[in-house]
Amino acid sequence: MTSEEIKNLILEIIEDIDDEADFESLNPDEPLRDQLDLDSMDFLDIVMELRKRHQLQIPEEDYPNLATLNSCAVYLEPLLRNA
Amino acid sequence: MKFPLLVIGGGPSGIAAAIRAARFVPGVLLLEKHSRLGGLNSYFYRNKTLFETGLHAITNYAPPGAKAAPLNRLLRQLKLKRKDFSFCQQYRSEITFLNSESLFFSNDFNLLKTEIQEKFPHCIDPFQRLIDFLDTLNPFIPSPFRSAKKIVTEILGDKLLTEMLLCPLMYYGSSHENDMDLNQFAIMFQAIYEQGMFRPKTTIKDFLDHLIGHYKNFGGEIRKNSDVVKIIHKNSKIYGVELHSGEVIECDQILSTIGFDETRKLLSDEQVTVLPRLGFTETIYQVKADAHLMLPLDKTIVFFNNSEKFSYKRPDDFVDYSSGVICFPANFDGIEKKPCFEIRATHLANYSKWKAISADKNAYADLKVVSSHKTLRCLQNIVGNFSSNIVYENTFTPITVERYTAKIAGAIYGSPVKVKDGDIGFSNLFLAGTDQGFLGIIGSMLSGVSIINQHILPKL
């Protein structure tokens, strides 16, 4: 997956969690949680969906790497290179 | 076959936990002892009518857009759509005490504030201080017992108002006698007064069926009539369960929603000592719709106390008729009018007394009739006389609750001791539901979800 595809995957997962999520003014360098009003329970869904869809086991200490859309892309790119 | 996760107990918390897990993991199995799911919130058929077993109202109402509200967070976690449910809000509810004017409250928190301003004018500023104080608490952090009664009386400076405010919160969720833990008070205050009450437009059966269908769509399995008699373990690790039939089911993890002491009993052959618990009776009167002419149309639930001192404890007699709760399930906004409607009334009861008399079937049946009659007399003074319109009535005692829900002593709010983090000393067995400390349908379902999130998903 390319960096762009990964970002789309994340947005698709978030849309699936909250169909009213508004991506219009999303800043890719700002935390997703604050901008989209996600709580820690919703955030866990992103991790679980990545595991379900791509068999990715993301350890808890790596969760901060998923804070922003751009940091997701950076962190996930090597893991999803062949996906 | 070995299951990655067994959920024991098919009440709301078990169903929610099972859905949450099945969303991400194949092979979740939900085990229910009874022939029907729902636990305390199930249903039965009598007189060609579906009756709900436990439901008065669901607390924690939230409008659809309120993302952070418990109800909407729960639906998101379970991937359920709010628009697939039809919820009806309460009109208004009443707290009525001897020698005092009634207090009304609704899903608009301002009504309660106005009521206090009018009827307890000296308490309106202290009441605002109470709200501000509760906002500063994080009631989900485990902490030692703090007396809500003492702290709230200190803030409000009025014993009567404190007791009146405590009454609905105790009746709808306290396993403690005559007091509540402050954290529990804060949770219930928010759930009942600040958020409010609602119910499904149709029946609890439709609500349950929707959840069960959703769970099955995620590939989850259910086995009813499956009475777990033993949890197989060595040291602090569990390996599976044994059913009453003798069948052994192996698994990697277990979530038990049947109660703390109820779970301990499955882990040990030794006698488990149980603290005294609170039991209740409830009578359901099915009445012809004409009775509406003489009954309040705008009240959803009435919490009453007719004695000098409000007592929320195990009565010495079979039933304490001096206080209780009257629910009109038809008095929610949007419920369709039918030829008959129901009135439900609850009082505190003494389990041991009912247990002793239940050995004699006839005496037990007679006492239920007498109890229903006494409840009716009590209701007449509060909401009006509808006795000539009754077409059917049914009384449950703590014995009935024990029989159908397997809760020790029929205690609907479980053990007075709560295990907030669900950790009962095992590496792969956790507790959720009533004894984890979240109460009400939304609370217990969130309990199931949060224990799955915290302890089970990271290991699956």
Short mmCIF file of N, CA and C in Angstrom, two decimals, chain A residues 16-21 36-37 39-42 44-45 48-49 51-52 57, chain B residues 20 23-25 65 67 73 76-77 79 81 218 446 449-450 453 457-458 460:
data_model
loop_
_atom_site.label_atom_id
_atom_site.label_comp_id
_atom_site.label_asym_id
_atom_site.label_seq_id
_atom_site.Cartn_x
_atom_site.Cartn_y
_atom_site.Cartn_z
N ASP A 16 -16.42 3.96 9.10
CA ASP A 16 -17.16 2.77 9.48
C ASP A 16 -17.53 2.80 10.97
N ILE A 17 -16.65 3.38 11.79
CA ILE A 17 -16.92 3.50 13.21
C ILE A 17 -17.99 4.56 13.45
N ASP A 18 -17.86 5.68 12.74
CA ASP A 18 -18.77 6.80 12.97
C ASP A 18 -19.20 7.37 11.62
N ASP A 19 -20.40 7.00 11.18
CA ASP A 19 -20.78 7.41 9.83
C ASP A 19 -21.07 8.91 9.71
N GLU A 20 -20.99 9.61 10.84
CA GLU A 20 -21.17 11.06 10.76
C GLU A 20 -19.83 11.81 10.84
N ALA A 21 -18.74 11.06 10.81
CA ALA A 21 -17.42 11.71 10.90
C ALA A 21 -17.25 12.71 9.76
N LEU A 36 -11.88 14.57 15.44
CA LEU A 36 -13.08 13.79 15.08
C LEU A 36 -13.90 13.40 16.30
N ASP A 37 -13.46 13.90 17.47
CA ASP A 37 -14.25 13.66 18.66
C ASP A 37 -14.36 12.15 18.95
N ASP A 39 -13.31 8.82 21.19
CA ASP A 39 -12.80 8.53 22.53
C ASP A 39 -11.88 7.31 22.45
N SER A 40 -11.34 6.92 23.62
CA SER A 40 -10.35 5.84 23.60
C SER A 40 -10.97 4.52 23.13
N MET A 41 -12.28 4.37 23.39
CA MET A 41 -12.95 3.15 22.93
C MET A 41 -13.03 3.12 21.40
N ASP A 42 -13.31 4.28 20.80
CA ASP A 42 -13.37 4.34 19.33
C ASP A 42 -11.98 4.08 18.76
N LEU A 44 -9.61 2.30 19.92
CA LEU A 44 -9.31 0.86 19.95
C LEU A 44 -9.89 0.16 18.71
N ASP A 45 -11.01 0.67 18.23
CA ASP A 45 -11.63 0.08 17.04
C ASP A 45 -10.71 0.18 15.81
N MET A 48 -8.24 -2.54 16.20
CA MET A 48 -8.85 -3.86 16.00
C MET A 48 -9.21 -4.10 14.53
N GLU A 49 -9.65 -3.05 13.86
CA GLU A 49 -10.00 -3.19 12.44
C GLU A 49 -8.75 -3.47 11.60
N ARG A 51 -6.22 -5.03 12.59
CA ARG A 51 -5.87 -6.43 12.86
C ARG A 51 -6.76 -7.38 12.08
N LYS A 52 -8.05 -7.05 12.08
CA LYS A 52 -9.02 -7.91 11.40
C LYS A 52 -8.79 -7.91 9.89
N GLN A 57 -0.72 -6.93 14.19
CA GLN A 57 -0.76 -6.87 15.65
C GLN A 57 0.00 -5.61 16.07
N ARG B 20 -19.38 -7.47 21.08
CA ARG B 20 -18.12 -6.72 20.97
C ARG B 20 -16.97 -7.64 20.56
N ARG B 23 -17.32 -9.14 16.94
CA ARG B 23 -17.05 -8.16 15.89
C ARG B 23 -15.63 -8.34 15.34
N PHE B 24 -14.72 -8.78 16.20
CA PHE B 24 -13.32 -8.87 15.78
C PHE B 24 -12.76 -10.29 15.76
N VAL B 25 -13.42 -11.22 16.44
CA VAL B 25 -12.84 -12.55 16.58
C VAL B 25 -13.88 -13.62 16.24
N GLY B 65 -27.56 12.79 18.43
CA GLY B 65 -26.30 13.43 18.06
C GLY B 65 -25.23 13.45 19.15
N LYS B 67 -22.53 12.41 20.81
CA LYS B 67 -21.55 11.34 20.56
C LYS B 67 -20.94 10.73 21.81
N ARG B 73 -22.19 5.88 22.69
CA ARG B 73 -20.88 5.20 22.68
C ARG B 73 -21.09 3.70 22.62
N ARG B 76 -22.08 2.58 19.15
CA ARG B 76 -20.90 2.60 18.25
C ARG B 76 -19.99 1.41 18.50
N GLN B 77 -19.74 1.12 19.78
CA GLN B 77 -18.86 0.01 20.12
C GLN B 77 -19.41 -1.32 19.60
N LYS B 79 -21.35 -1.49 17.00
CA LYS B 79 -21.64 -1.29 15.58
C LYS B 79 -23.14 -1.45 15.29
N LYS B 81 -26.77 0.64 14.76
CA LYS B 81 -27.19 1.95 14.29
C LYS B 81 -28.36 2.47 15.13
N PHE B 218 -22.37 -11.43 13.12
CA PHE B 218 -20.91 -11.38 13.29
C PHE B 218 -20.32 -12.79 13.43
N LEU B 446 -22.36 -1.56 28.79
CA LEU B 446 -21.04 -0.91 28.69
C LEU B 446 -20.00 -1.65 29.52
N VAL B 449 -18.78 -4.45 27.41
CA VAL B 449 -17.90 -3.93 26.36
C VAL B 449 -16.54 -3.52 26.93
N SER B 450 -16.56 -2.81 28.08
CA SER B 450 -15.29 -2.28 28.56
C SER B 450 -14.37 -3.39 29.08
N ASN B 453 -12.84 -4.93 26.05
CA ASN B 453 -11.79 -4.05 25.52
C ASN B 453 -10.52 -4.11 26.35
N LEU B 457 -9.79 -8.46 24.40
CA LEU B 457 -9.31 -8.19 23.03
C LEU B 457 -7.79 -8.14 22.93
N PRO B 458 -7.10 -7.52 23.89
CA PRO B 458 -5.64 -7.48 23.73
C PRO B 458 -5.00 -8.87 23.70
N LEU B 460 -6.64 -11.76 22.49
CA LEU B 460 -7.21 -12.70 21.52
C LEU B 460 -6.41 -12.71 20.21
#
